Amino acid sequence: MSNPQIEIQLIAAIVAMACAIPGVFLVLRKMALISDAISHSILPGIVIGFFVTQDLNSPLLILLAALTGVITVVMVEFIQKTGLVKEDTAIGLVFPVLFSIGVILIAKNANDVHLDVDAVLLGELAFAPFDRLMVGGADWGPKSLWVMGSILFITVSLLVLFFKELKVTTFDAGLSSVLGISPVVMHYGLMSISSITVVGAFDAVGAILVVALMIAPAATAYLLTEDLKKMIWLSLLFGVFSAISGYWVANFLDASISGSIATTLGIIFLVVYLFAPKKGLISVLYRQKQQRIEVSLITFLLHLNRHEEESERHINHLQEHINWQAVRARTVLDLAVKNNLVKIEDDIVFLTEKGLAFTEKSLEYILSNKDEKIEPMKEDFFLFRG
Amino acid sequence: MDTQKLAVQIDDLTVAYNYKPVLWDIDLSVPEGVLMAIVGPNGAGKSTLIKTILGIIKPIAGTVSIYGKTYSKQRKLVAYVPQKGSVDWDFPTTALDVVMMGTYGNLGWIKRPGQKEKKIALESMEKVGMLAYKNRQISQLSGGQQQRVFLARALAQDASIYFMDEPFQGVDATTEIAIINILKELRKAGKTVVVVHHDLQTVPEYFDWVTFLNVKKIATGPVKEIFNDDNLTKTYGINYKVAVNK
C-alpha cells in the first residue's frame, strides 16, 4: 500500500466513526430524516463560508455551515409548531429551499471559485491526501484527517461526558425535564454535533453519502443488540468496516470511493436485516411459523383433554380440528409425539402424563394470563416467549 | 385541612395550546400526605395540569409552588411517572437501567451512576416485585411489568411528592392492586401522591382526596365529602349516577 492509500482509508474510517456516534442517537430519536435535511441545507453555509475563508477545511467555514444545519432544525420545528403541517412535510419544505440557495450561489460565482455542486454532493476522497497541512514547512499529513480527527475527538469526549444525559433524554424527555436534565439542551447539542460532523465529512464523502454513514451503521446495529453501549460499538465497527472494504471495492472496480462505501453499508444492512438472530426477517418468519404450529398443538391437546370419546380422538379425525391449511396436521402430531405429549394406540390418540400436565399449565395461563405460570415452558416453545 | 402544610399550591393557572385554553383559571391546593385522584373526561386537561406543575409545559398565566417555592428549586422533592405510552419501549436498554434513571436527578449533570445508585434501583425494583426481571430488555416486558418499572423508577427518585399519569392504564387486576398498595404505603410514609385516574368506580376505594377537572376546576377536597353525583354531573356534563356514596 502506498502512503496516499493508507491516508485515504484512515480518513474514511475516521469519518465513518464520527458519523456513527450521532447516527445512533438520531436513529433512536426517529430523526434519521433530519440528518438528510441537514446534509442538504448546509450547502449555502459552505458556499458563503468558502467565499469568506477560501479554504474548504477552515474551522470558520465548518462553524458557519454547521450553523445553517441548526437553523434548518429550528425552521422545521417552527413550521411544525404552527400545527398547520406535519413534521415530514416541514422537513421537505425547508431543506430544498436552503439547498437551492446554495446551488444558485455556486452557479453565480462558478467562474472564480474552486467549488462545484458535484464535489459537494459526492465528495472526492481520492483527492483528500493532496490538500496537506503544512506547518513551518513541515508536512503534517492531509488536512481533512486533522479536521475529522478533531471532530471525532470532540464527539467521543461529549459522548463519554454526557452518555447518561443523552440516554435519558432520548428515552424519556418528560422525565429528563422533571429531573432537571434539559431535553432541549441535549437536543440542540446533538443537532449541533450532527451538523458539524456532516460539514466536516462532506468534503470527503459528499453531503449526500454522509447520511448513509450516519444512519446505516446505527440501523444495522439496532437489529443486533438490545444494549445502547453495544449498539454504539457495533455502529463504529460497521462504519469502519464499510469504509475500508468500500475503499478496496472502489479500487477493484475503479469506481467512486464514497459510492462504494455507501453500497457496502447497504449490503451489510441487507445481510443483517435478513439473518439477524432475533430481529432478522428470516428469524421472524421462522418464529411465526413455529408459533402457528404451536398454537395448533395446544388446540389439539386441549381437544384431547376435553373429549373422552374415541371418535373424537381418532387419528384421521385430527385434520378436521386443526386448521391444516395453515399447518399440516401431520407436523402437529409429529411434534406432539416427539415431545412425548401424546401416544398413539390403534390409531387412537391419548394424552401422556406429561401432555396432561402441559395442557393444564397452558389452560391456567390462558385463563389467568400470568406470565410466571409458563416461565419453564419458554425454554421449549417460541409461543410463550412473547 | 387549613392547619396542614400544602404540598402543592396553584393560583390562577391558565394553560393554552396555540391560544386555545386547555386549563382555565385553576386554583388548587393539595395538602401534604394525601392520596389524590384527578378525574375528568378526555381532553379535560388532567395530564396538562400535571405537566404544568412539573414545569414541562409553560403556563400563560398563574403560578405553581411546591412547598412554597417554584418547581425548579424543589426538583428533588418531586417524582414523576409519565404515561406508559409516552416512551418507546423498543429502546435498547434493560429494566434495571430504566429504574436507575430515577437517580439521575440527584446525581446531576455528567456524574455517572455507581454502586449506590444501583443499590437504590434494585431496592425499588424489589418493592414493586420486579427484581427477577432486572436484566430483561424492556420490550420483553408485559404492559403491567412496564408500568411497575416506571413506578420503581419513581421510587428510586426518593421524593416527597409523586405525580402519576394514568398508572393503571392497560394493566391487569393483579398489577393494579400491587400499584395501589404501594401508593397507599407512600401515603402512610407521609408522602403526597397525585394520580390522573380514569376509573370512577375505584376512586372511593383507592383515594382519600379528589379533584374534579374539566378545563376549569369543578371541585377539590376529601373523597368522603365531595365525591358525589352532583360533582360528577358537573364534571362530565351528563347525569351521572355512580351510586358510590354510602
XYZ file of C-alpha atoms in Angstrom:
632
model
C 0.000 0.000 0.000
C 1.218 3.445 -0.857
C 1.082 6.332 1.569
C -1.929 8.067 -0.038
C -3.812 4.751 0.026
C -3.273 4.403 3.757
C -4.232 8.023 4.286
C -7.464 7.647 2.325
C -8.509 4.600 4.326
C -7.625 6.349 7.562
C -9.729 9.384 6.635
C -12.631 7.153 5.555
C -12.500 5.190 8.808
C -12.410 8.344 10.956
C -15.279 9.929 9.015
C -17.263 6.719 9.493
C -16.684 6.719 13.243
C -17.500 10.412 13.629
C -20.777 9.858 11.760
C -21.769 6.626 13.531
C -21.952 8.145 17.028
C -24.525 10.909 16.418
C -26.207 8.476 13.995
C -27.103 6.084 16.834
C -28.998 8.805 18.670
C -30.663 10.153 15.520
C -31.977 6.659 14.750
C -33.205 6.103 18.319
C -34.897 9.509 18.320
C -36.562 8.690 14.978
C -34.831 11.680 13.420
C -32.991 9.960 10.570
C -34.675 12.279 8.089
C -33.284 15.324 9.890
C -29.736 14.220 9.032
C -30.752 14.160 5.373
C -32.178 17.675 5.692
C -29.064 18.967 7.439
C -26.765 17.420 4.857
C -28.524 19.348 2.080
C -29.194 22.635 3.784
C -25.599 23.201 4.872
C -24.741 23.950 1.229
C -25.370 27.722 1.383
C -23.368 27.784 4.636
C -20.473 26.032 2.928
C -20.572 28.367 -0.084
C -20.712 31.532 1.999
C -18.044 30.146 4.312
C -15.892 29.409 1.283
C -16.272 32.983 -0.033
C -15.098 34.258 3.334
C -12.273 31.820 4.041
C -11.250 30.469 0.605
C -10.480 27.182 2.350
C -12.807 24.178 2.492
C -11.124 22.879 5.648
C -11.210 26.105 7.611
C -12.785 25.775 11.064
C -14.691 29.017 10.438
C -16.322 27.514 7.346
C -17.257 24.425 9.325
C -18.891 26.504 12.063
C -20.738 28.740 9.585
C -22.064 25.745 7.670
C -22.970 23.869 10.867
C -24.967 26.913 11.913
C -27.047 26.528 8.739
C -27.728 22.955 9.818
C -29.006 24.052 13.222
C -31.074 26.814 11.573
C -32.693 24.103 9.435
C -33.768 22.224 12.559
C -35.111 25.417 14.137
C -37.070 26.287 10.981
C -38.525 22.787 10.710
C -39.623 22.900 14.350
C -41.065 26.391 13.923
C -43.190 25.389 10.932
C -44.260 22.205 12.676
C -45.266 24.047 15.853
C -47.826 26.136 13.997
C -49.742 22.872 13.644
C -50.514 23.637 10.006
C -48.224 20.951 8.526
C -46.710 17.724 9.835
C -43.033 17.204 10.599
C -42.106 15.312 7.421
C -43.770 17.996 5.311
C -41.934 20.705 7.233
C -38.607 18.965 6.562
C -39.499 18.626 2.887
C -40.276 22.328 2.721
C -37.176 23.674 4.422
C -34.151 21.860 3.100
C -34.749 22.117 -0.680
C -35.069 25.901 -0.306
C -31.797 26.237 1.584
C -30.095 23.777 -0.745
C -31.273 25.689 -3.825
C -29.919 28.920 -2.425
C -26.555 27.164 -2.196
C -26.835 25.888 -5.782
C -27.621 29.396 -7.088
C -24.730 30.879 -5.087
C -22.337 28.371 -6.642
C -23.676 28.912 -10.179
C -23.388 32.705 -9.919
C -19.794 32.512 -8.767
C -18.616 29.357 -10.512
C -16.011 31.136 -12.640
C -13.745 32.296 -9.911
C -14.499 29.688 -7.244
C -12.996 26.240 -6.998
C -16.214 24.583 -5.797
C -18.807 22.720 -7.788
C -22.076 21.011 -6.943
C -20.774 17.540 -7.808
C -17.910 17.838 -5.370
C -20.259 18.949 -2.611
C -22.795 16.227 -3.259
C -20.491 13.282 -3.815
C -17.193 14.349 -2.320
C -13.897 13.012 -3.593
C -11.993 11.002 -1.096
C -9.281 10.207 -3.628
C -8.189 13.871 -3.664
C -8.181 14.255 0.121
C -4.454 13.414 0.522
C -3.483 16.269 -1.864
C -4.613 19.022 0.484
C -1.965 18.926 3.165
C -1.451 20.650 6.456
C 1.894 22.492 6.271
C 3.259 23.992 9.458
C 6.630 25.751 9.303
C 7.471 23.991 6.042
C 6.838 20.542 7.518
C 4.176 18.190 6.169
C 1.717 17.156 8.899
C -0.474 14.967 6.705
C -3.799 15.580 4.928
C -5.853 18.479 6.289
C -9.118 16.535 6.285
C -7.511 13.918 8.517
C -6.895 16.634 11.111
C -10.344 18.166 10.681
C -12.226 14.895 11.013
C -9.876 13.671 13.750
C -10.697 16.782 15.790
C -14.430 16.354 15.195
C -14.237 12.692 16.215
C -12.283 13.628 19.343
C -14.908 16.232 20.312
C -17.779 13.815 19.602
C -16.262 10.997 21.647
C -15.477 13.342 24.544
C -19.037 14.669 24.587
C -20.417 11.135 24.330
C -18.374 9.975 27.307
C -19.271 13.046 29.380
C -22.965 13.153 28.522
C -23.801 9.495 27.892
C -26.251 9.368 30.787
C -27.935 12.612 29.696
C -28.173 11.506 26.054
C -29.701 8.220 27.115
C -32.357 9.603 29.434
C -33.395 12.489 27.147
C -33.660 10.102 24.207
C -35.706 7.530 26.116
C -37.963 9.802 28.169
C -37.832 13.552 27.566
C -40.654 14.189 30.062
C -38.806 12.543 32.936
C -35.497 14.235 31.999
C -37.113 17.609 32.171
C -38.520 16.789 35.615
C -35.065 15.592 36.729
C -33.514 18.868 35.636
C -31.671 17.365 32.644
C -32.909 19.660 29.904
C -34.038 17.713 26.812
C -33.881 20.954 24.819
C -30.191 21.465 25.583
C -29.394 17.859 24.652
C -31.492 18.100 21.501
C -29.692 21.168 20.184
C -26.364 19.784 21.352
C -26.953 16.668 19.279
C -28.148 18.746 16.322
C -25.021 20.921 16.516
C -22.669 17.944 16.653
C -24.538 16.263 13.777
C -24.269 19.440 11.708
C -20.566 19.883 12.430
C -19.926 16.230 11.556
C -21.864 16.477 8.306
C -19.971 19.616 7.283
C -16.618 18.110 8.197
C -17.411 14.915 6.302
C -18.947 16.381 3.155
C -15.538 17.169 1.686
C -14.509 13.532 1.952
C -17.683 11.569 1.289
C -20.094 14.196 -0.005
C -23.129 15.774 1.562
C -25.454 13.013 0.383
C -23.488 9.910 1.275
C -22.732 11.199 4.718
C -26.352 10.329 5.509
C -25.589 6.690 4.734
C -22.661 6.780 7.157
C -24.873 8.211 9.897
C -27.951 6.065 9.523
C -26.942 2.674 8.097
C -24.451 1.592 10.812
C -26.888 2.554 13.588
C -29.849 0.880 11.871
C -27.787 -2.290 11.368
C -26.570 -2.335 14.967
C -30.137 -1.785 16.218
C -31.135 -5.127 14.711
C -28.354 -6.956 16.524
C -28.361 -5.718 20.090
C -30.609 -4.574 22.918
C -27.922 -2.638 24.734
C -27.194 1.004 23.967
C -23.443 0.760 24.567
C -23.145 -2.315 22.362
C -25.222 -0.538 19.733
C -22.665 2.292 19.656
C -19.706 -0.124 19.463
C -21.339 -2.128 16.681
C -22.144 1.044 14.728
C -18.495 2.075 14.939
C -17.446 -1.369 13.794
C -19.833 -1.439 10.808
C -18.819 2.103 9.837
C -15.090 1.357 9.857
C -15.505 -1.999 8.156
C -17.575 -0.456 5.350
C -15.155 2.436 4.971
C -12.169 0.166 4.463
C -13.823 -2.570 2.444
C -15.608 0.117 0.396
C -12.261 1.616 -0.445
C -10.962 -1.703 -1.788
C -14.154 -2.344 -3.737
C -13.715 1.066 -5.362
C -10.092 0.243 -6.047
C -11.031 -3.044 -7.678
C -13.921 -1.627 -9.735
C -12.146 1.669 -10.437
C -15.257 3.471 -9.162
C -16.179 6.250 -6.715
C -14.902 5.540 -3.206
C -17.792 7.191 -1.405
C -20.281 5.350 -3.643
C -18.618 2.026 -2.868
C -18.618 2.722 0.866
C -22.335 3.575 0.866
C -23.114 0.485 -1.211
C -21.159 -1.696 1.224
C -23.162 -0.202 4.092
C -26.368 -1.050 2.243
C -25.275 -4.634 1.625
C -24.256 -5.142 5.260
C -27.625 -3.815 6.389
C -29.429 -6.155 3.996
C -27.496 -9.183 5.244
C -28.191 -8.322 8.890
C -31.823 -7.494 8.100
C -32.236 -10.989 6.679
C -30.099 -13.025 9.055
C -30.026 -11.223 12.422
C -30.594 -13.859 15.112
C -33.586 -12.240 16.839
C -34.900 -9.342 14.799
C -33.879 -10.599 11.332
C -36.535 -11.265 8.721
C -35.796 -14.987 8.409
C -35.768 -15.473 12.152
C -39.067 -13.582 12.481
C -40.718 -15.653 9.738
C -39.397 -18.867 11.264
C -40.702 -17.834 14.672
C -44.122 -17.014 13.227
C -44.286 -20.415 11.575
C -43.266 -22.138 14.831
C -45.880 -20.161 16.701
C -48.549 -21.212 14.210
C -47.616 -24.848 14.713
C -47.533 -24.449 18.480
C -50.949 -22.789 18.615
C -52.287 -25.747 16.655
C -50.506 -28.122 19.012
C -52.157 -26.575 22.050
C -55.532 -26.530 20.309
C -55.044 -30.208 19.595
C -54.009 -31.069 23.155
C -56.922 -29.128 24.622
C -59.214 -31.024 22.284
C -57.842 -34.343 23.505
C -58.152 -33.165 27.082
C -61.825 -32.304 26.690
C -63.004 -35.361 24.761
C -63.119 -38.856 26.197
C -64.936 -40.499 23.258
C -62.783 -42.422 20.811
C -64.374 -40.998 17.666
C -63.079 -37.555 18.649
C -59.588 -38.910 19.250
C -59.097 -40.955 16.109
C -56.011 -40.070 14.176
C -57.960 -39.384 10.974
C -60.232 -37.028 12.808
C -57.334 -34.738 13.632
C -57.364 -32.768 10.408
C -60.893 -31.538 10.994
C -59.840 -29.935 14.222
C -56.659 -28.273 13.175
C -56.537 -25.537 10.616
C -54.473 -27.715 8.342
C -54.367 -25.231 5.528
C -52.027 -23.196 7.657
C -50.302 -26.077 9.396
C -50.120 -29.667 8.260
C -51.840 -31.915 10.757
C -49.002 -34.386 10.406
C -46.463 -31.791 11.634
C -48.523 -31.133 14.729
C -48.962 -34.797 15.518
C -45.251 -35.467 14.996
C -44.357 -32.579 17.263
C -46.690 -33.864 19.968
C -45.290 -37.407 19.728
C -41.692 -36.194 19.624
C -42.185 -34.142 22.788
C -43.781 -37.131 24.498
C -47.044 -35.250 24.930
C -49.259 -37.892 23.307
C -49.117 -41.569 22.480
C -50.942 -43.399 19.711
C -52.517 -46.801 20.268
C -54.541 -48.401 17.443
C -54.875 -45.052 15.690
C -56.411 -43.511 18.795
C -54.505 -40.598 20.320
C -54.021 -40.359 24.093
C -52.503 -37.615 26.211
C -49.472 -38.819 28.165
C -48.936 -37.674 31.737
C -46.545 -35.033 30.500
C -49.098 -33.990 27.902
C -51.779 -33.683 30.550
C -49.578 -31.566 32.799
C -48.633 -29.384 29.842
C -52.265 -28.908 28.836
C -53.307 -27.946 32.312
C -50.487 -25.460 32.574
C -51.432 -23.898 29.253
C -55.044 -23.688 30.376
C -54.006 -21.985 33.568
C -52.015 -19.482 31.556
C -54.828 -18.864 29.116
C -57.271 -18.280 31.969
C -55.042 -16.241 34.271
C -52.772 -14.588 31.698
C -49.999 -14.725 34.290
C -46.510 -14.882 32.939
C -44.994 -16.824 35.801
C -47.205 -19.851 35.004
C -45.280 -20.510 31.831
C -41.719 -19.467 32.714
C -40.401 -23.064 32.434
C -42.245 -23.638 29.142
C -40.434 -20.759 27.481
C -37.394 -22.966 27.000
C -39.186 -25.320 24.636
C -41.814 -23.144 22.990
C -41.477 -19.978 20.959
C -45.105 -19.207 21.566
C -44.562 -18.207 25.159
C -41.506 -16.060 24.624
C -43.605 -13.109 23.602
C -57.012 20.942 56.197
C -56.049 24.534 56.872
C -53.628 23.594 59.572
C -51.913 21.131 57.254
C -48.887 22.034 55.191
C -49.585 22.464 51.471
C -47.568 20.229 49.188
C -48.731 21.957 46.028
C -50.371 25.324 45.622
C -51.683 26.584 42.293
C -53.049 30.098 41.753
C -54.909 31.477 38.716
C -53.280 28.973 36.384
C -54.170 29.174 32.693
C -52.550 26.969 30.044
C -53.177 27.191 26.316
C -52.078 25.289 23.227
C -51.995 27.654 20.268
C -54.111 30.182 22.174
C -56.821 27.636 22.922
C -57.160 27.341 26.705
C -56.775 23.799 27.986
C -56.815 24.807 31.629
C -58.651 27.932 32.686
C -58.005 29.888 35.858
C -57.216 26.970 38.130
C -56.822 27.474 41.872
C -55.853 24.295 43.645
C -54.232 23.341 46.923
C -53.005 19.849 47.645
C -52.392 19.224 51.363
C -49.356 17.226 52.367
C -49.886 13.495 52.845
C -52.978 12.927 50.712
C -53.503 10.308 48.023
C -55.343 12.362 45.429
C -57.070 11.413 42.201
C -57.550 13.896 39.377
C -60.654 12.885 37.435
C -62.365 14.352 34.418
C -63.367 13.490 30.856
C -60.934 13.141 27.939
C -59.470 16.494 26.995
C -60.195 17.925 30.444
C -56.530 18.851 30.840
C -55.596 16.303 33.518
C -52.196 15.398 32.054
C -51.616 19.028 31.142
C -52.180 20.029 34.762
C -49.535 17.590 35.986
C -47.085 18.594 33.260
C -47.569 22.260 34.084
C -46.981 21.656 37.794
C -43.748 19.882 36.800
C -42.618 22.693 34.537
C -42.744 20.578 31.363
C -45.400 22.923 29.957
C -45.212 26.672 30.497
C -48.479 28.341 31.577
C -49.626 31.626 30.021
C -50.752 32.881 33.423
C -50.663 31.899 37.074
C -48.200 30.368 39.488
C -47.380 26.938 40.841
C -45.476 26.333 44.034
C -44.193 23.160 45.631
C -43.843 23.536 49.387
C -43.903 27.284 48.922
C -41.190 27.555 46.264
C -41.084 27.352 42.467
C -40.656 23.955 40.893
C -37.097 24.472 39.671
C -35.991 24.987 43.297
C -37.839 21.917 44.564
C -36.968 19.456 41.811
C -35.530 16.868 44.171
C -38.756 16.681 46.157
C -40.737 15.525 43.141
C -41.064 12.208 41.296
C -42.926 11.670 38.048
C -44.469 8.663 36.317
C -45.382 9.658 32.746
C -47.965 7.786 30.698
C -46.562 4.425 29.697
C -47.277 5.160 26.040
C -45.134 8.288 26.056
C -41.870 6.387 25.582
C -40.532 3.914 23.023
C -40.306 0.531 24.761
C -38.099 -0.793 21.947
C -35.314 1.437 23.239
C -32.209 -0.747 23.691
C -31.917 -0.971 27.459
C -32.810 -3.140 30.453
C -35.429 -2.749 33.186
C -32.732 -2.041 35.782
C -31.243 0.695 33.614
C -34.622 2.430 33.283
C -35.108 2.323 37.069
C -31.595 3.750 37.539
C -32.698 6.786 35.528
C -34.718 7.779 38.594
C -31.456 8.510 40.399
C -30.107 10.826 37.678
C -31.817 13.872 39.187
C -29.861 13.644 42.437
C -26.678 12.862 40.512
C -26.900 15.997 38.381
C -25.076 16.541 35.093
C -22.050 14.487 33.964
C -21.646 12.386 37.149
C -22.255 8.716 36.467
C -24.405 6.323 38.461
C -22.351 3.966 40.642
C -22.905 1.235 43.231
C -25.027 3.479 45.445
C -27.442 4.275 42.632
C -27.575 0.637 41.586
C -28.464 -0.364 45.138
C -31.294 2.208 45.249
C -32.604 0.949 41.906
C -32.510 -2.703 42.986
C -34.354 -1.904 46.215
C -37.027 -0.035 44.276
C -37.428 -2.964 41.899
C -37.847 -5.308 44.824
C -40.630 -3.124 46.243
C -42.642 -3.446 43.044
C -41.870 -7.158 42.654
C -39.736 -6.752 39.537
C -36.343 -7.827 40.844
C -36.460 -11.072 38.876
C -36.773 -9.078 35.652
C -33.934 -6.638 36.257
C -31.856 -7.720 33.263
C -34.798 -8.178 30.925
C -34.863 -5.970 27.849
C -37.744 -3.532 28.310
C -39.580 -4.545 25.122
C -39.794 -8.080 26.533
C -41.894 -6.907 29.489
C -45.686 -7.060 29.581
C -47.693 -3.836 29.898
C -48.176 -4.331 33.631
C -44.478 -5.034 34.133
C -43.549 -1.906 32.201
C -45.821 0.113 34.462
C -44.157 -1.426 37.516
C -40.748 -0.490 36.123
C -41.966 3.100 35.811
C -43.243 3.007 39.378
C -39.904 1.608 40.594
C -38.148 4.432 38.772
C -40.301 6.973 40.628
C -39.495 5.228 43.933
C -35.802 5.488 43.050
C -36.279 9.253 42.793
C -36.975 9.128 46.549
C -39.247 12.169 46.536
C -41.837 13.771 48.808
C -44.494 14.241 46.127
C -45.307 11.685 43.433
C -47.145 12.619 40.245
C -48.500 9.752 38.152
C -50.184 9.975 34.785
C -52.660 7.100 34.445
C -50.605 4.399 36.157
C -53.476 1.915 35.850
C -53.832 2.216 32.085
C -53.649 -1.167 30.410
C -52.526 -3.175 33.436
C -54.158 -6.327 34.747
C -56.002 -6.537 38.059
C -53.023 -8.001 39.946
C -50.746 -5.164 38.912
C -53.410 -2.607 39.720
C -53.696 -3.925 43.267
C -49.916 -4.094 43.611
C -49.596 -0.484 42.459
C -52.339 0.881 44.692
C -50.823 -0.899 47.704
C -47.515 0.817 47.030
C -49.271 4.179 46.687
C -51.041 3.620 49.993
C -47.717 2.781 51.605
C -46.240 6.004 50.259
C -49.081 7.926 51.853
C -48.503 6.103 55.137
C -44.889 7.252 54.984
C -46.156 10.827 54.801
C -45.680 11.307 51.064
C -48.144 13.122 48.838
C -49.380 11.248 45.780
C -51.272 12.803 42.852
C -52.716 10.432 40.280
C -54.532 11.071 36.987
C -57.255 8.465 37.194
C -59.934 7.172 34.850
C -61.902 4.531 36.660
C -64.511 6.388 38.730
C -65.710 3.192 40.433
C -62.432 2.736 42.289
C -61.981 6.340 43.449
C -63.549 5.892 46.936
C -61.640 2.668 47.492
C -58.200 3.893 46.373
C -58.055 7.602 47.226
C -58.785 9.904 50.146
C -58.679 13.148 48.175
C -60.092 14.023 44.772
C -60.053 16.868 42.251
C -62.709 17.180 39.570
C -61.352 18.855 36.478
C -62.820 19.846 33.153
C -60.776 22.745 31.754
C -61.901 24.568 34.898
C -61.616 23.149 38.361
C -65.020 21.835 39.435
C -64.245 20.763 42.981
C -61.461 19.525 45.201
C -61.465 18.001 48.671
C -61.840 14.804 50.676
C -63.435 11.945 48.745
C -65.909 11.360 51.570
C -67.280 14.883 51.302
C -67.235 15.765 47.635
C -67.269 12.554 45.601
C -70.951 12.655 44.727
C -73.282 12.552 41.747
C -73.643 16.309 41.770
C -69.911 16.943 41.146
C -69.689 14.054 38.692
C -72.536 15.509 36.690
C -70.931 18.956 36.707
C -67.634 17.470 35.514
C -68.828 15.020 32.910
C -71.781 17.052 31.722
C -74.178 14.135 31.791
C -76.437 12.975 34.522
C -74.021 10.761 36.391
C -75.183 8.098 38.801
C -72.283 6.166 40.199
C -74.104 5.485 43.447
C -70.927 5.209 45.398
C -71.849 7.428 48.303
C -72.952 5.468 51.256
